[in-house]
mmCIF file of C-alpha atoms in Angstrom:
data_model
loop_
_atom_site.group_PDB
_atom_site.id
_atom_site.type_symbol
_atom_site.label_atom_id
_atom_site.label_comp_id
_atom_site.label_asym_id
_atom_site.label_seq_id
_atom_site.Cartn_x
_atom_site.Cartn_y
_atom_site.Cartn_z
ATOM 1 C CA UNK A 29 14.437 -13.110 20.288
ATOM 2 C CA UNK A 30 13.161 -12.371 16.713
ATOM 3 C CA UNK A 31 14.417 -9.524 14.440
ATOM 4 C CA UNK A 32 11.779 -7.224 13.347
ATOM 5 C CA UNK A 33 9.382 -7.210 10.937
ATOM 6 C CA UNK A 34 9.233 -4.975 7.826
ATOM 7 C CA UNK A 35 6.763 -2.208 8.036
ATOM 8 C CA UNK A 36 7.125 -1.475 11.522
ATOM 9 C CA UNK A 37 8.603 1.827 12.993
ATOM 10 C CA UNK A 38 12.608 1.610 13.889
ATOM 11 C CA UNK A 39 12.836 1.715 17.405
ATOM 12 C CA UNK A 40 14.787 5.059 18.302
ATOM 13 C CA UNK A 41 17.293 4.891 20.763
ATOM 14 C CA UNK A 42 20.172 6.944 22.471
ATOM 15 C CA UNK A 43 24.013 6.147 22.594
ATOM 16 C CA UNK A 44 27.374 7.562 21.520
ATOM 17 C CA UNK A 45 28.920 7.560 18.762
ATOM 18 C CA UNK A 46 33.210 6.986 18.024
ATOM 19 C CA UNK A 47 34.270 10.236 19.042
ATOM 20 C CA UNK A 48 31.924 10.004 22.347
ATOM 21 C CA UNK A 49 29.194 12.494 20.860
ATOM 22 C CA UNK A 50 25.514 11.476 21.641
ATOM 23 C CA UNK A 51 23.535 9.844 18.746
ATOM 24 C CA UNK A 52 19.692 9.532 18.229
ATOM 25 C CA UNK A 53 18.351 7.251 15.331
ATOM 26 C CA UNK A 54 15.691 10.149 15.406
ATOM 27 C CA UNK A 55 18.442 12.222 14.402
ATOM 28 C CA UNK A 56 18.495 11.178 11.075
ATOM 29 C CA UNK A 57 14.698 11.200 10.099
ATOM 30 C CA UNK A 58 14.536 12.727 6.676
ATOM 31 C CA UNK A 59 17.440 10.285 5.521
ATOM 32 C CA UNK A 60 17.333 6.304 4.728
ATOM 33 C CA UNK A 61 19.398 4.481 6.962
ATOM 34 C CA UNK A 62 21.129 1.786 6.568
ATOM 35 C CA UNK A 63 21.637 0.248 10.280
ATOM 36 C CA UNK A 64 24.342 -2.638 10.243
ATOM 37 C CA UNK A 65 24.991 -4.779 13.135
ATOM 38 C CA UNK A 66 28.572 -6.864 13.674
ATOM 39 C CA UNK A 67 30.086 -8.352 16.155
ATOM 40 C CA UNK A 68 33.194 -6.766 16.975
ATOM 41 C CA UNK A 69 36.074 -4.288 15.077
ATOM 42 C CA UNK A 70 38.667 -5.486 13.678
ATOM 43 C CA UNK A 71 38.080 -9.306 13.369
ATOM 44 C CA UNK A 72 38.576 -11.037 10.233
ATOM 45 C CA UNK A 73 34.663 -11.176 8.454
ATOM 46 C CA UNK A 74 33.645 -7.927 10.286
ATOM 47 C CA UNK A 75 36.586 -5.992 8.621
ATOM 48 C CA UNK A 76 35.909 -7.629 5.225
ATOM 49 C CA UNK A 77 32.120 -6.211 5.649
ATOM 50 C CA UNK A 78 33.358 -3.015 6.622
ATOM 51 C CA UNK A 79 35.680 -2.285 3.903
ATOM 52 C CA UNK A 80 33.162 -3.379 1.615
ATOM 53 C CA UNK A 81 31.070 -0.259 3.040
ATOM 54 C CA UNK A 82 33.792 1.767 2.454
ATOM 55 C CA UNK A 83 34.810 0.670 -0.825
ATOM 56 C CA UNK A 84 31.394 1.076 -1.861
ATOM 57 C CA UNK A 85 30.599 4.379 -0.219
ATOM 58 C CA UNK A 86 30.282 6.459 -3.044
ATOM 59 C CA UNK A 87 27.564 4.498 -4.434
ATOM 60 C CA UNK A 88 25.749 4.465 -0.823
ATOM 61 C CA UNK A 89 25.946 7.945 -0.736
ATOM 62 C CA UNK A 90 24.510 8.561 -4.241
ATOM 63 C CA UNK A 91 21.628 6.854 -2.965
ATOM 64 C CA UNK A 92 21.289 9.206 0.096
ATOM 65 C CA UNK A 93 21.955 6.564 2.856
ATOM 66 C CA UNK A 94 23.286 7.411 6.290
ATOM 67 C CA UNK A 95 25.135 4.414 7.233
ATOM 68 C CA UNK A 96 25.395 3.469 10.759
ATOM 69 C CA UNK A 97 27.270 0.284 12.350
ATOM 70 C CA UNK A 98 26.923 -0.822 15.812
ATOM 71 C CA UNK A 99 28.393 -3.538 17.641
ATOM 72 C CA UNK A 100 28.811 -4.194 21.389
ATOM 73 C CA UNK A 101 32.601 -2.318 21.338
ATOM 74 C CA UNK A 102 33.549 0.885 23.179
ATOM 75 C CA UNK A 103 34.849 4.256 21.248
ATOM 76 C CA UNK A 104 38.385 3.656 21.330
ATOM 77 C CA UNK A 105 37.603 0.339 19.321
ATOM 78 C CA UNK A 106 35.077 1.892 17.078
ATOM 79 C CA UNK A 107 38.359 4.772 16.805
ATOM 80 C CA UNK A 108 40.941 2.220 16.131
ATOM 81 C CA UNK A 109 38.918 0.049 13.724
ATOM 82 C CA UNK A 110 38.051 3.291 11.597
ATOM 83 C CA UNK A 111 41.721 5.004 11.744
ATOM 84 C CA UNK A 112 43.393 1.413 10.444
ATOM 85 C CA UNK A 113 40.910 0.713 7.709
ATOM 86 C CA UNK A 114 39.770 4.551 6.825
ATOM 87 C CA UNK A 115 35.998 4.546 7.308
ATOM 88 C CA UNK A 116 34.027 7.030 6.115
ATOM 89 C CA UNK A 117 31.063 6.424 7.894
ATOM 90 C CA UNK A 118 29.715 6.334 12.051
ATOM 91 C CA UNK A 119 30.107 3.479 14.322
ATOM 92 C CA UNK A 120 28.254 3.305 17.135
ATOM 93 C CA UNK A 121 28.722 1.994 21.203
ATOM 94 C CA UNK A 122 26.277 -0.711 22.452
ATOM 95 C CA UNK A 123 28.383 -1.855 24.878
ATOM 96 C CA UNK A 124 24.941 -2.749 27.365
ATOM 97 C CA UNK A 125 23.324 -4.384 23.938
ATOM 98 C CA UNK A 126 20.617 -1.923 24.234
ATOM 99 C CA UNK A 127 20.277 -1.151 21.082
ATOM 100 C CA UNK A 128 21.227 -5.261 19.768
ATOM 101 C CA UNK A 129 17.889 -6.543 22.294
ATOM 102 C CA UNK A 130 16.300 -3.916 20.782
ATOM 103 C CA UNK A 131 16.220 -5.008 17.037
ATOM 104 C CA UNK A 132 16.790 -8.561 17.595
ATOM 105 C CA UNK A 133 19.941 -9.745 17.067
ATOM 106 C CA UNK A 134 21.559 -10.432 20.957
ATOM 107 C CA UNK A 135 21.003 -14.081 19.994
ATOM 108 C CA UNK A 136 22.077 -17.062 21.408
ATOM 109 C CA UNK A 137 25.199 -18.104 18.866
ATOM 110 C CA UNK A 138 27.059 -21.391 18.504
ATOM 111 C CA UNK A 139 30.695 -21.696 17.495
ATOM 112 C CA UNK A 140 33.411 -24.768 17.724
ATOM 113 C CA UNK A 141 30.243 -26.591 20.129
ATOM 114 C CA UNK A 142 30.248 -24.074 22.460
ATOM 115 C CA UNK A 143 26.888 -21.756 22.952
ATOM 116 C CA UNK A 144 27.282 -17.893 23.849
ATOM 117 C CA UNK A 145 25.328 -14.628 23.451
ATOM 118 C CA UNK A 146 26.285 -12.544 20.397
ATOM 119 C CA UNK A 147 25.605 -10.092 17.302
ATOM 120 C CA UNK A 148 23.942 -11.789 14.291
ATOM 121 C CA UNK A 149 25.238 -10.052 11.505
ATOM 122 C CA UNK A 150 21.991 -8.491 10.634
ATOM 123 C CA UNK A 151 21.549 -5.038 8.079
ATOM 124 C CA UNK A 152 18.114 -3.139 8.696
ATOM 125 C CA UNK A 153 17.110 -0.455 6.056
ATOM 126 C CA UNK A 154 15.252 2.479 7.610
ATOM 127 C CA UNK A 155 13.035 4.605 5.260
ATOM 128 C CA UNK A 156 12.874 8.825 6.155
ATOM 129 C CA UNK A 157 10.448 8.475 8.139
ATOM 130 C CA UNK A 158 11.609 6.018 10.296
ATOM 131 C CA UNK A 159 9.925 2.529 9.355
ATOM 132 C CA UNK A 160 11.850 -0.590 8.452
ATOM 133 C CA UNK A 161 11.559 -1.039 4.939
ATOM 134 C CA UNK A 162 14.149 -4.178 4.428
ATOM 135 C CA UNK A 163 15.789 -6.971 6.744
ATOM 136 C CA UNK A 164 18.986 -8.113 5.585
ATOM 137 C CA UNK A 165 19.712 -11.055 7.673
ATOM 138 C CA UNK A 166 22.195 -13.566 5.679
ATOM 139 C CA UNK A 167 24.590 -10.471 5.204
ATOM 140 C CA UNK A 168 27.273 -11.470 2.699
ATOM 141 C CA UNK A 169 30.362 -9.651 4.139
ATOM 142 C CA UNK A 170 32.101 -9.050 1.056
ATOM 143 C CA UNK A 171 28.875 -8.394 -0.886
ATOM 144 C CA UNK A 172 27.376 -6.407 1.533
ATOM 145 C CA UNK A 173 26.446 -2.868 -0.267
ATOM 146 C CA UNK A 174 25.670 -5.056 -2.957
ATOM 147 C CA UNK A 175 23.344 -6.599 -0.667
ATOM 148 C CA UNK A 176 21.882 -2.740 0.414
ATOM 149 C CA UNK A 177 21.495 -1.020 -3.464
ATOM 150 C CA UNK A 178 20.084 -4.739 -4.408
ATOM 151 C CA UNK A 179 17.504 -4.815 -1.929
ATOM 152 C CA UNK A 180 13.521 -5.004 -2.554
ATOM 153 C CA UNK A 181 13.338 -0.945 -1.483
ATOM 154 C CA UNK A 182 15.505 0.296 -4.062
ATOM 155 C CA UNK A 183 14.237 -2.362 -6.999
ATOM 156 C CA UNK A 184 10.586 -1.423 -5.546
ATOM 157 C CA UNK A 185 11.584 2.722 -5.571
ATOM 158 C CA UNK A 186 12.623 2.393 -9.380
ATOM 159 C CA UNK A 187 9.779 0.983 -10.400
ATOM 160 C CA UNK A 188 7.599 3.573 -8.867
ATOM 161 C CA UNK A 189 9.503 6.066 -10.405
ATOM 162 C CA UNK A 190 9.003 5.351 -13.747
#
């Protein structure tokens, strides 16, 4: 499976969110998205990423993104993970990887020699009207919003502004 290109439209999709309330990527047309895939809560490089995106929320926010991580755990996970390291922001349940075959990143991993199916750490930026604009996919987990305000959108959107 291939992640998708830049320039085509996010595929929408339908799932719940920590607190068990139905989400729709559709929901937030109108906003830029950043859409952040890891493979589970409270492990050691998917907590460093996450705190990152916290620590760095202010400055996410300034820039008008909706921030949205998914992973394959249920809501009590996504609950615990954001109670114990005070996230700001929406996690959301893939638990069937729906939404991970959709964009591309239920991949075949390798770890210690053995093979499994898993989360690449992937980041997709969604513009407001719901088309890919940037594909992080060598995420840097402790340089990760770094990674977001850095990429070629905002540099590109700067440039056009002046």
């Amino acid at each position: 499976m291939t992640l998708l290109p830049i320039g085509s439209l996010a595929p929408d999709f339908v799932t719940q969110n920590q607190d068990g309330q139905s989400c729709r990527l559709s929901d937030y047309r109108g906003q830029i998205v950043v859409l952040y895939f890891y493979p589970h809560d409270n492990t050691p490089t998917c907590t460093q990423e996450a705190c990152n995106l916290r620590d760095n929320y202010a400055a996410l926010q300034a820039k008008g993104l909706a921030i949205l991580g998914v992973s394959t755990d249920d809501e009590k996970s996504h609950q615990k993970f954001i109670q114990k390291h005070q996230l700001p922001f929406t996690l959301l349940v893939d638990t069937n990887q729906t939404i991970c075959n959709l964009y591309g990143v239920w991949q075949l991993k390798k770890f210690m020699g053995r093979e499994f199916m898993g989360i690449i750490r992937t980041t997709y930026i969604i513009d407001a009207q719901g088309y890919i604009v940037d594909v992080i996919a060598k995420v840097k987990s402790q340089q990760h919003s770094e990674q977001i305000l850095g990429s070629s959108f905002f540099v590109n959107a700067a440039i056009t502004n002046f």
